[in-house]
PDB file of C-alpha atoms in Angstrom:
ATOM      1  CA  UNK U   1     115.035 124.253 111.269  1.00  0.00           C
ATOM      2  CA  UNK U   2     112.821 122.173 109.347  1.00  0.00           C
ATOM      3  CA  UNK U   3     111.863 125.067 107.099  1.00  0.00           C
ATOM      4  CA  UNK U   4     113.563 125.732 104.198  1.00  0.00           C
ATOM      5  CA  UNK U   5     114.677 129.607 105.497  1.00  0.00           C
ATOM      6  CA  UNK U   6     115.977 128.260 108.612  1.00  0.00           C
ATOM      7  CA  UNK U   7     118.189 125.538 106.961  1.00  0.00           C
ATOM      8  CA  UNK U   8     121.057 128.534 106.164  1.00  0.00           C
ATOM      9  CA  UNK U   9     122.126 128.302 109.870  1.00  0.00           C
ATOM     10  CA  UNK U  10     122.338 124.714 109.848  1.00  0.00           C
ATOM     11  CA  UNK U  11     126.180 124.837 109.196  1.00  0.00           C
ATOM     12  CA  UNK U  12     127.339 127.134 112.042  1.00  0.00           C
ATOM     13  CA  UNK U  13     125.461 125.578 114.634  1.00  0.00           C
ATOM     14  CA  UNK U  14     128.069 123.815 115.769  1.00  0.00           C
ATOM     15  CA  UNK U  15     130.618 126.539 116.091  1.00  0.00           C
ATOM     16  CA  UNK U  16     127.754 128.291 117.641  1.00  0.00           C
ATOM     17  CA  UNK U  17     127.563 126.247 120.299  1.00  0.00           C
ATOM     18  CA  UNK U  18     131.472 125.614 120.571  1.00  0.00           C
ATOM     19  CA  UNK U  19     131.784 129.307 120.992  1.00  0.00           C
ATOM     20  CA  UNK U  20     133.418 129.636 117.480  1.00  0.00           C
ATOM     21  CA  UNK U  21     131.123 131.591 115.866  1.00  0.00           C
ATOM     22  CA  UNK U  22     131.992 135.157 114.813  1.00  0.00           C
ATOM     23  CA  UNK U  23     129.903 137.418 116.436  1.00  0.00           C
ATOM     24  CA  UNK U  24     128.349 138.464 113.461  1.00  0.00           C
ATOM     25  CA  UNK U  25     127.243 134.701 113.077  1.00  0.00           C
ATOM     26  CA  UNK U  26     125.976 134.639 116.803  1.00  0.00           C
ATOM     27  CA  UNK U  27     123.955 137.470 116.521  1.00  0.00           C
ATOM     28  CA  UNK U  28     122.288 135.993 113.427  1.00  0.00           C
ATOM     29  CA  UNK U  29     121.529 132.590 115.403  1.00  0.00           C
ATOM     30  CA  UNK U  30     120.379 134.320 118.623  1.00  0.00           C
ATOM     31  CA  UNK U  31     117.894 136.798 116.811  1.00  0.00           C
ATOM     32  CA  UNK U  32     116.409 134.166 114.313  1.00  0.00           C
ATOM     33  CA  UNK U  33     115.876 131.848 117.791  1.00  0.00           C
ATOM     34  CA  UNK U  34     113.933 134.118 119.346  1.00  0.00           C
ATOM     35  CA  UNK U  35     111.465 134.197 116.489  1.00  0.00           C
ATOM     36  CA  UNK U  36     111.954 130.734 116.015  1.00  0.00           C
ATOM     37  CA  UNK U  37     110.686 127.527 118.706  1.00  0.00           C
ATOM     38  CA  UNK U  38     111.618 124.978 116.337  1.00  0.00           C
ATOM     39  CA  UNK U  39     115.009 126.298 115.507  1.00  0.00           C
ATOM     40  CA  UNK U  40     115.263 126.230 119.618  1.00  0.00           C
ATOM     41  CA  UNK U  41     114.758 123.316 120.058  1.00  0.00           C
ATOM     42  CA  UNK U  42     116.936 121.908 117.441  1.00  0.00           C
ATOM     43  CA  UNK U  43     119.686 123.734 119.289  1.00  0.00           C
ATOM     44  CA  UNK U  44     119.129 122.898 122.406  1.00  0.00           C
ATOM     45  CA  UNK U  45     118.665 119.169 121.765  1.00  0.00           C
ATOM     46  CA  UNK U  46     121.718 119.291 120.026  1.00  0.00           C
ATOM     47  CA  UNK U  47     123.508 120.980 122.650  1.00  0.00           C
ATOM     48  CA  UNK U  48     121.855 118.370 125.337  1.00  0.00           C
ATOM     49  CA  UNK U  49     123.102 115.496 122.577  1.00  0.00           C
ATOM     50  CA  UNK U  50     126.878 117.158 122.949  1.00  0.00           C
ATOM     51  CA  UNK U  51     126.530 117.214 127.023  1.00  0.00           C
ATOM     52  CA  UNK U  52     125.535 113.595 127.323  1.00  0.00           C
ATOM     53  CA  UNK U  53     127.907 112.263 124.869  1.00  0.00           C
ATOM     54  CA  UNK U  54     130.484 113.983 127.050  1.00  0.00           C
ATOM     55  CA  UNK U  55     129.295 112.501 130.095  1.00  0.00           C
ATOM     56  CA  UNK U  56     128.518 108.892 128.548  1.00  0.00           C
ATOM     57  CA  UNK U  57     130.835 106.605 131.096  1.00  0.00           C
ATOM     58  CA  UNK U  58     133.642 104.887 129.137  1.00  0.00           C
ATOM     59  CA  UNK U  59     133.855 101.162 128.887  1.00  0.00           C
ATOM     60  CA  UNK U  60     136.089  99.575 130.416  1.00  0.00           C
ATOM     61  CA  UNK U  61     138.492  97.285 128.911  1.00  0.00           C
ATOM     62  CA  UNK U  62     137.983  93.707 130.163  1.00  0.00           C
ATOM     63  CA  UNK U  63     141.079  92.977 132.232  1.00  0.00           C
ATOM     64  CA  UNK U  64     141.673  89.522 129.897  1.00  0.00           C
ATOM     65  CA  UNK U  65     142.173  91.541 127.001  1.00  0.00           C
ATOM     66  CA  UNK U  66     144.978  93.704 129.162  1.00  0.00           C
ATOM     67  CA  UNK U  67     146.987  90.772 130.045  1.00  0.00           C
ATOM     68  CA  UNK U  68     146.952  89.462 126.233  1.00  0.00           C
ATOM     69  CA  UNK U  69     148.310  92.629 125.508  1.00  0.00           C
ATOM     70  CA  UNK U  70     151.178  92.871 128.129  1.00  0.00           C
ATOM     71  CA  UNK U  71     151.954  89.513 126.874  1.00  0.00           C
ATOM     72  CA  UNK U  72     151.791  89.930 123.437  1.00  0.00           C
ATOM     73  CA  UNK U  73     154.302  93.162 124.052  1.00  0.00           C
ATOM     74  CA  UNK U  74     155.858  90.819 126.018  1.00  0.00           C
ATOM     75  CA  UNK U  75     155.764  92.944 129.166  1.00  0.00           C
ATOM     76  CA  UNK U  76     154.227  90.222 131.417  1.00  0.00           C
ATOM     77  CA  UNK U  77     157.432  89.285 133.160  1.00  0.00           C
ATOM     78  CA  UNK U  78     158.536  92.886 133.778  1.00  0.00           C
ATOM     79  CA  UNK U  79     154.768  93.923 135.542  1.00  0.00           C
ATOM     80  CA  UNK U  80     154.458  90.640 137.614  1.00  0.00           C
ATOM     81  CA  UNK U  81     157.952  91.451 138.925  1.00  0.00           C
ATOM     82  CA  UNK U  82     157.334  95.009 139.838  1.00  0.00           C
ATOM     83  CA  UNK U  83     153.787  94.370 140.877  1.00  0.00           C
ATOM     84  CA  UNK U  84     151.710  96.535 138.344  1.00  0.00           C
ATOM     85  CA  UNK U  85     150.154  96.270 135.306  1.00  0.00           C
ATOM     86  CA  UNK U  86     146.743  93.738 134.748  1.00  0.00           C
ATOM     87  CA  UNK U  87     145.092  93.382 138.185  1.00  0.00           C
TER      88      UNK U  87
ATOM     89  CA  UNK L   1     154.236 117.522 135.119  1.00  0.00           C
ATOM     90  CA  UNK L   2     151.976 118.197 132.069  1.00  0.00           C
ATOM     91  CA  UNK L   3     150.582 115.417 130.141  1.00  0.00           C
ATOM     92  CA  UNK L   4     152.764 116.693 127.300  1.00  0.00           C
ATOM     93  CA  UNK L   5     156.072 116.598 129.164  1.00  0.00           C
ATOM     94  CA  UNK L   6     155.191 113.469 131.168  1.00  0.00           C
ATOM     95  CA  UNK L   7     154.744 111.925 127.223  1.00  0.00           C
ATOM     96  CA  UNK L   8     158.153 113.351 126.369  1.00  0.00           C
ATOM     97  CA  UNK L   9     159.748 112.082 129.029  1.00  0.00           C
ATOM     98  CA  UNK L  10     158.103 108.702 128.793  1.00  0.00           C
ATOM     99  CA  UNK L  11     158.794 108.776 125.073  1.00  0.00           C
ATOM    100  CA  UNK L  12     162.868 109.377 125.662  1.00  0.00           C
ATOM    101  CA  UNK L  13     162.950 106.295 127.996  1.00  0.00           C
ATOM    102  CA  UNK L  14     160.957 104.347 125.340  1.00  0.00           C
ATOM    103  CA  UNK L  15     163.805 105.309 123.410  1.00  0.00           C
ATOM    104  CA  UNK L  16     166.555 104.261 125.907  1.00  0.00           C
ATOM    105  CA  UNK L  17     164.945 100.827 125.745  1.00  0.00           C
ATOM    106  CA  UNK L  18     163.883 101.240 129.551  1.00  0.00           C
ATOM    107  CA  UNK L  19     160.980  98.239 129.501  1.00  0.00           C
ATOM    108  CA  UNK L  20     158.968  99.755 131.733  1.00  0.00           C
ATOM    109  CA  UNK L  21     158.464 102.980 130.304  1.00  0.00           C
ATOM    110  CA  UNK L  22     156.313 100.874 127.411  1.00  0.00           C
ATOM    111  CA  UNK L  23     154.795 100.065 130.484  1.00  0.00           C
ATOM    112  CA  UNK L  24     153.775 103.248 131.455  1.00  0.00           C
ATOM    113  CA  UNK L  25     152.682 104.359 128.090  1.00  0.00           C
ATOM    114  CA  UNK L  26     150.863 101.027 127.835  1.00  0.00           C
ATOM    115  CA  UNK L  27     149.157 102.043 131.172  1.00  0.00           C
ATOM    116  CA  UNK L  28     148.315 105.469 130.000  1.00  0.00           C
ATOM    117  CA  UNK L  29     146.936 104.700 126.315  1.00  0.00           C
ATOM    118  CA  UNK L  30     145.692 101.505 125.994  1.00  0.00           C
ATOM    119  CA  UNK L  31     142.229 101.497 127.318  1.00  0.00           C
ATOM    120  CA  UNK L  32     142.366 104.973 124.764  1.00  0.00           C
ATOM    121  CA  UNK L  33     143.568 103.160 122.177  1.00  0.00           C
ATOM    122  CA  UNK L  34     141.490 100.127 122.787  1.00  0.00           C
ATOM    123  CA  UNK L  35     137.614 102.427 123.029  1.00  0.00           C
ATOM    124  CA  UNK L  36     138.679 103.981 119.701  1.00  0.00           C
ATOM    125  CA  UNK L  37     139.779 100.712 118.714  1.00  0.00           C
ATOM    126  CA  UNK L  38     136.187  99.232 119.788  1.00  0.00           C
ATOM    127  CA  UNK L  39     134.156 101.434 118.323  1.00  0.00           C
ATOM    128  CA  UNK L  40     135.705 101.490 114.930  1.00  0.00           C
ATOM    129  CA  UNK L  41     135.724  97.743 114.360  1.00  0.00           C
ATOM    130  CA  UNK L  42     132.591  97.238 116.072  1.00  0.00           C
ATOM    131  CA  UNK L  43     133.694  94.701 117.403  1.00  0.00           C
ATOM    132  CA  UNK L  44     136.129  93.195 120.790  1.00  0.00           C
ATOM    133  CA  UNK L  45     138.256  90.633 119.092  1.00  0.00           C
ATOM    134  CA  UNK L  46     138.707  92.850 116.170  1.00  0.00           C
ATOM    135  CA  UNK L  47     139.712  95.670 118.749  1.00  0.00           C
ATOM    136  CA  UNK L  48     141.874  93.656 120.632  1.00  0.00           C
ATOM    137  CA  UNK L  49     143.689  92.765 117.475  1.00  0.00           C
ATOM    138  CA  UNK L  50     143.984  96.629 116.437  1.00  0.00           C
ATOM    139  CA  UNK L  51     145.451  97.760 119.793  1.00  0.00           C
ATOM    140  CA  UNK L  52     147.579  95.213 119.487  1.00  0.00           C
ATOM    141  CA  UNK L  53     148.435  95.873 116.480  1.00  0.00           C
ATOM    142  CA  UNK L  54     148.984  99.691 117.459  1.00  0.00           C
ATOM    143  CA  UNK L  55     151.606  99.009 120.417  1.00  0.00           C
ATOM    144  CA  UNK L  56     153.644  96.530 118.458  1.00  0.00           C
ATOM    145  CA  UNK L  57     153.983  99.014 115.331  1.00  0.00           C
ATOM    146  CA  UNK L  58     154.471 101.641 117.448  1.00  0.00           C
ATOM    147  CA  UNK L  59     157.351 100.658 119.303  1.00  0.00           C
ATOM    148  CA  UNK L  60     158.768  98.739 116.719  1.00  0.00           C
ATOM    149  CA  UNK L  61     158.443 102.538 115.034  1.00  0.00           C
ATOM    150  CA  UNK L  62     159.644 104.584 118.044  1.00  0.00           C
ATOM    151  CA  UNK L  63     162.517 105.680 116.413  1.00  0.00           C
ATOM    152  CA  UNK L  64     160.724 106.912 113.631  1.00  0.00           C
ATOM    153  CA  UNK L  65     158.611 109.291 115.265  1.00  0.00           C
ATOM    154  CA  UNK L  66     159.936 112.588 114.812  1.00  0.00           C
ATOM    155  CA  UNK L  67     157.907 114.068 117.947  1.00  0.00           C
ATOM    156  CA  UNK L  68     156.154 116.943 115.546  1.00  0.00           C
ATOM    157  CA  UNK L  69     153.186 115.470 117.366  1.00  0.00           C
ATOM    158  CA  UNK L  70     151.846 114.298 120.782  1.00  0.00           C
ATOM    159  CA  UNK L  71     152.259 110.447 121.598  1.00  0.00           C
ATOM    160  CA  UNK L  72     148.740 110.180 121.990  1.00  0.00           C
ATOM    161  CA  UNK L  73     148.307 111.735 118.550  1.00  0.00           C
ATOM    162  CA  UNK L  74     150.808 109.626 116.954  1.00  0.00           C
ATOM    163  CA  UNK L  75     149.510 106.548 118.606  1.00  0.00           C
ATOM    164  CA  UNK L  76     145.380 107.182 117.907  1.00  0.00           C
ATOM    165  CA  UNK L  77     146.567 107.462 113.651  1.00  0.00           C
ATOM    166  CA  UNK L  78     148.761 104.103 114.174  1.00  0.00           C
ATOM    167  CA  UNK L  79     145.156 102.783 115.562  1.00  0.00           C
ATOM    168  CA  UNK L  80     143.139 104.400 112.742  1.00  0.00           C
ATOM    169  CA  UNK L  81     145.148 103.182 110.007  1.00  0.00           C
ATOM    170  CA  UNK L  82     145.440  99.740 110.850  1.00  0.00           C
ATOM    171  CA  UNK L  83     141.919  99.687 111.783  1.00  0.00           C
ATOM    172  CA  UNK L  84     140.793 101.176 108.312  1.00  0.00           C
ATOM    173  CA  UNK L  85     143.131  98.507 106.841  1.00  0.00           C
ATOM    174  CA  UNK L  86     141.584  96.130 108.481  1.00  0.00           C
ATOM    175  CA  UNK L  87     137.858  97.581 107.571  1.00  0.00           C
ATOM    176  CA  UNK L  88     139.029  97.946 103.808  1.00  0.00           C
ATOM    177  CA  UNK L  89     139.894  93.984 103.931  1.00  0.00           C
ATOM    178  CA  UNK L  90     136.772  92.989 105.616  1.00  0.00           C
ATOM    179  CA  UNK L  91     134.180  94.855 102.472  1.00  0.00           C
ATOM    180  CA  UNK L  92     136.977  95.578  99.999  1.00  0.00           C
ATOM    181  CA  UNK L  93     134.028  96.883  97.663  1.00  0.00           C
ATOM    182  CA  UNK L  94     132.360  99.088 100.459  1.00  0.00           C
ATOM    183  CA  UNK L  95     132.085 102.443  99.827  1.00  0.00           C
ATOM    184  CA  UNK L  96     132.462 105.369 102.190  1.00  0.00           C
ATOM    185  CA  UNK L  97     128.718 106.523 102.787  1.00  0.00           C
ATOM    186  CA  UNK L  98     129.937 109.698 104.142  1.00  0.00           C
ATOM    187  CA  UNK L  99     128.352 111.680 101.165  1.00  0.00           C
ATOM    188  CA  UNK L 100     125.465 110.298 101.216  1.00  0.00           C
ATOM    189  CA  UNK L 101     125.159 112.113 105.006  1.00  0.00           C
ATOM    190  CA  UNK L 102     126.173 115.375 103.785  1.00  0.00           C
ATOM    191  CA  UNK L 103     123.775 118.212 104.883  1.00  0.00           C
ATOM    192  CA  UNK L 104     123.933 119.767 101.049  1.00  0.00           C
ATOM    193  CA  UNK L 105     121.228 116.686 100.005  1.00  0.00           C
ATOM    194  CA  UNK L 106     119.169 117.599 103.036  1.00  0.00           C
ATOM    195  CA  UNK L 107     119.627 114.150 104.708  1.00  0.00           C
ATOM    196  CA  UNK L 108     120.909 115.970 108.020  1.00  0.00           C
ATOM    197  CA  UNK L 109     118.226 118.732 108.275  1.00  0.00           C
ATOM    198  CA  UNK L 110     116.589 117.965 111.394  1.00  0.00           C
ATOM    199  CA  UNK L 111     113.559 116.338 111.259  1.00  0.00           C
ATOM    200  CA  UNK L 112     112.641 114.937 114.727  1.00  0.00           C
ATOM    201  CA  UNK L 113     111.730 118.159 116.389  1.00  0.00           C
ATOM    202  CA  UNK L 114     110.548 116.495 120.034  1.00  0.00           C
ATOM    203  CA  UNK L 115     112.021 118.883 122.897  1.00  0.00           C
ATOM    204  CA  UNK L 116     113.957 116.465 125.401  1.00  0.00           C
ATOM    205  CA  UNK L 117     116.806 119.378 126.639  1.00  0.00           C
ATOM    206  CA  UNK L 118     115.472 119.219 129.902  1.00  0.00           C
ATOM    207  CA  UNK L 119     115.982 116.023 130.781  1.00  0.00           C
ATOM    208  CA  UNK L 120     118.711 116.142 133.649  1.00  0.00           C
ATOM    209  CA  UNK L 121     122.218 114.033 133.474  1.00  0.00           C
ATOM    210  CA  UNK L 122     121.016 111.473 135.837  1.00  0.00           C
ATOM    211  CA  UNK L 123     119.714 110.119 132.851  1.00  0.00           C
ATOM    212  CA  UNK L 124     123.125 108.144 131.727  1.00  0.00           C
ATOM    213  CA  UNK L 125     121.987 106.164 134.660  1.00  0.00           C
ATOM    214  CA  UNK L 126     119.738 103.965 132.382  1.00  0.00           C
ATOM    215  CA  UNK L 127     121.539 101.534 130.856  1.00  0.00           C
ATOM    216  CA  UNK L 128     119.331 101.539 128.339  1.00  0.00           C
ATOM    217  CA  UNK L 129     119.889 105.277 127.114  1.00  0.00           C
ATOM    218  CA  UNK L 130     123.704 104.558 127.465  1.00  0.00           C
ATOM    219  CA  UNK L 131     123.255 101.123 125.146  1.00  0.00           C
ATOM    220  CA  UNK L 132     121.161 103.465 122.698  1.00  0.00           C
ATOM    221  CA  UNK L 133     123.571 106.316 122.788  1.00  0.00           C
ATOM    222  CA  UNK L 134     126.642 103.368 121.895  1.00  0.00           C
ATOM    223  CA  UNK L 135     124.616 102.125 119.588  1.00  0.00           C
ATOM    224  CA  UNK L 136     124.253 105.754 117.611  1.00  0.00           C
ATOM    225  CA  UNK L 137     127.671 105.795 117.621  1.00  0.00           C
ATOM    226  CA  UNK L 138     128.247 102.693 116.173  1.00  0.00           C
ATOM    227  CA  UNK L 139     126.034 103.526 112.996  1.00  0.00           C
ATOM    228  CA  UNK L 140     127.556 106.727 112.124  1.00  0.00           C
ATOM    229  CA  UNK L 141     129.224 106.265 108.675  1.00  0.00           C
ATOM    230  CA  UNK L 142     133.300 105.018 109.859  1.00  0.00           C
ATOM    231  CA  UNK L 143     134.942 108.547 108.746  1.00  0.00           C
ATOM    232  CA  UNK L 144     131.875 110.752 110.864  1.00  0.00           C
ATOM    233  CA  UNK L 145     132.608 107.881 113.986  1.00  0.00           C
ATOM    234  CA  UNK L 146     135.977 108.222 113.952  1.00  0.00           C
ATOM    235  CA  UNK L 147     136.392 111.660 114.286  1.00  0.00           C
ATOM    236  CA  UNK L 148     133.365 111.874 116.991  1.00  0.00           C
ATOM    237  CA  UNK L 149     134.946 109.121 118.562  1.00  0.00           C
ATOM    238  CA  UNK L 150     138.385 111.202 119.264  1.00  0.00           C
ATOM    239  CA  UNK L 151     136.815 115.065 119.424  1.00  0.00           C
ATOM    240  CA  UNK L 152     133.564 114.177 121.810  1.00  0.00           C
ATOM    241  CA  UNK L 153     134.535 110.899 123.412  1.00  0.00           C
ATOM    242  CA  UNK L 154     138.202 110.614 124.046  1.00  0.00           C
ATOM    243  CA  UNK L 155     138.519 114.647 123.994  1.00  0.00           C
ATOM    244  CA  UNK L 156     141.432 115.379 121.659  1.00  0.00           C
ATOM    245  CA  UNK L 157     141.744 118.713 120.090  1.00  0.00           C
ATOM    246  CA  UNK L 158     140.787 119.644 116.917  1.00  0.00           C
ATOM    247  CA  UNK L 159     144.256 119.133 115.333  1.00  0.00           C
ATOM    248  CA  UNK L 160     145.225 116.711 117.132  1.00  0.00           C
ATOM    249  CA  UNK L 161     141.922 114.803 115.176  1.00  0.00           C
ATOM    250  CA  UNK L 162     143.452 116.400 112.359  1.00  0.00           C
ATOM    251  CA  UNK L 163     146.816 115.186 112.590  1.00  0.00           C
ATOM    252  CA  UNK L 164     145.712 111.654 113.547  1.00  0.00           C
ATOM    253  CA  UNK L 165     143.549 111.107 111.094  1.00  0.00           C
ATOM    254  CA  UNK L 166     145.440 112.825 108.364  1.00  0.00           C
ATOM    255  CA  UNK L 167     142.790 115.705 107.357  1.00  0.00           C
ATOM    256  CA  UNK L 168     142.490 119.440 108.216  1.00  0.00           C
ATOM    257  CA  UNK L 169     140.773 120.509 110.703  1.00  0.00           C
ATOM    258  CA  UNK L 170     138.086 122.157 108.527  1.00  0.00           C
ATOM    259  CA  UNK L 171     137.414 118.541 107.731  1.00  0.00           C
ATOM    260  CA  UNK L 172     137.579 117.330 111.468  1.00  0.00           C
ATOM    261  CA  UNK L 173     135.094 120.254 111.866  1.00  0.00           C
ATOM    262  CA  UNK L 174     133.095 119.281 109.132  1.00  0.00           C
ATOM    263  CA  UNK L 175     132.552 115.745 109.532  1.00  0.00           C
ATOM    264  CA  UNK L 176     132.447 116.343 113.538  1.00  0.00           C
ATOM    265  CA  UNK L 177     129.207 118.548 112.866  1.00  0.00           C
ATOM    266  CA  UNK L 178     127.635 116.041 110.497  1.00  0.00           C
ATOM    267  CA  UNK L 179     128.038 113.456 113.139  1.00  0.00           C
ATOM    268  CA  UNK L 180     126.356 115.561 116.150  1.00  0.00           C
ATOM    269  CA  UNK L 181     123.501 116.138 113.933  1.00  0.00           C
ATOM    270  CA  UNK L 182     122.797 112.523 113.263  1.00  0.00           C
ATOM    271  CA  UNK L 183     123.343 112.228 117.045  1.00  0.00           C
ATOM    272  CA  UNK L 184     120.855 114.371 118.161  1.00  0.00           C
ATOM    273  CA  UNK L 185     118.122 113.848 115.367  1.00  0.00           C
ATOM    274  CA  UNK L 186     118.943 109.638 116.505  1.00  0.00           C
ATOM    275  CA  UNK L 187     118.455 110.620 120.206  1.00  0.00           C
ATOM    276  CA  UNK L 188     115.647 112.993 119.742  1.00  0.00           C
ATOM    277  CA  UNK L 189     113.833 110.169 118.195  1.00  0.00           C
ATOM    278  CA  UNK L 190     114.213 107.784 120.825  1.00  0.00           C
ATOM    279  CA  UNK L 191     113.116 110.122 123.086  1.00  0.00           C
ATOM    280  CA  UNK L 192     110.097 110.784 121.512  1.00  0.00           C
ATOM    281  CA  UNK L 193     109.405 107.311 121.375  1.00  0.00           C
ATOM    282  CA  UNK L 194     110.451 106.758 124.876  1.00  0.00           C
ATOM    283  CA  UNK L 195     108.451 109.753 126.401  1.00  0.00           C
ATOM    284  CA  UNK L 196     105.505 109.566 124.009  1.00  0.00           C
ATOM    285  CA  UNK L 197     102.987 111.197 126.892  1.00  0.00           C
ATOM    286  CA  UNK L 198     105.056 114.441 127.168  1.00  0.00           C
ATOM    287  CA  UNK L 199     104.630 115.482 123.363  1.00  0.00           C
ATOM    288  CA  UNK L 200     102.673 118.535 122.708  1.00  0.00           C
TER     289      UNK L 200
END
């Protein structure tokens, strides 16, 4: 990918790999890859970058910043009563 | 119930004035709201203020929103405009850099070219790679964050991207694309640095 005649597939990688590709534009991909290591491995990094960025854990929001919240919207009273909300 | 017609229905008691269905939605979006809101400002007080910000509007708004769109949707552009307002008053002469990422000047043609694909998912377990990973995130030009932030992280559709952020989703395509690439050429050289024994 680092070479100038592979940069032309640059654009559709990403529909490539979402499956959005036309098939024309699959088949193009697919055949230059096979010819291609470094093009590979520019895919399959950035395919490996997509699958840990979707499995990256989600902070948390600090359970201080929740109760300023419910009191800001002024929906303290209401959760203590009914025993939800901010644990 | 779907998440769309649990939103309806939670967005008809909002309506009604039932309190505790701004509970619920409260419940349901705010730690969202708040991640978005974290990752855009860079910063936890500033977030706090934003998702603040976002509930208070948005039920003061409720009445206003004509339902076109999901209240998640609705809800994520309440917390991307006031958090761009808030970016715009904090470097009022900033300009976006977004251009100056665009593949046409070559800036985004992948350079690091170390092969780390087989590295299995346990990985996340270092809190190290999940700090670095954040930290990527966090340096991605605001319009190519944002719209990672709500495609890859918080999983919203294309259009719904689109529709909160006010672009089409060529754009949200775009500028989602851009932002993987700077991910993985980021990642691929931390890697490299990281497992420097395993390069050919």
């Amino acid at each position: 990918m680092a070479h100038d005649n592979c940069c032309h597939l640059l654009n559709d990688l990403s529909d490539f790999l979402d499956g959005e590709a036309s098939e024309e534009i699959c088949a193009k991909i697919s055949e230059h890859m096979a010819g291609c290591k470094k093009c590979r491995v520019v895919v399959d990094t950035l395919r490996k970058t997509i699958t840990f960025y979707r499995q990256l854990p989600d902070p948390e929001m600090p359970g201080a910043i929740q109760e300023r919240l419910y009191k800001v919207l002024d929906l303290s009273e209401f959760t203590r009563k009914n025993g939800v909300g901010p644990r | 119930m779907s998440e769309k017609s649990r939103d309806a229905d939670l967005l008809a008691r909002i309506r009604a004035g039932d309190k505790s269905a701004c509970e619920d939605c409260v419940q349901r979006h705010a730690p969202g709201i708040y991640r978005l809101a974290l990752r855009l400002m860079r910063n936890e007080a500033e977030a706090e203020d934003v998702m603040q910000e976002t509930f208070l509007n948005a039920f003061k708004a409720i009445d206003r929103f004509d339902g076109r769109s999901e209240l998640l949707t609705w809800l994520y552009r309440i917390a991307y405009n006031a958090a761009m307002a808030r970016l715009r008053r904090r470097q009022p002469e900033s300009i976006s850099v977004e251009d100056a990422a665009d593949p046409q000047d070559g800036s985004l043609v992948p350079k690091e070219l170390f092969d780390w694909s087989s590295l299995p998912e346990r990985e996340l377990e270092k809190a190290e790679l999940r700090a670095e990973m954040e930290k990527a995130v966090l340096d991605l030009p605001e319009k190519l964050r944002a719209v990672f932030v709500m495609r890859e992280m918080e999983d919203l559709s294309t259009e719904a991207v689109a529709e909160a952020l006010g672009i089409k989703s060529d754009l949200v395509k775009t500028r989602l694309h851009r932002a993987r690439l700077g991910l993985r050429e980021r990642l691929s050289t931390y890697f490299a640095h990281e497992m420097p024994k395993n390069r050919e």
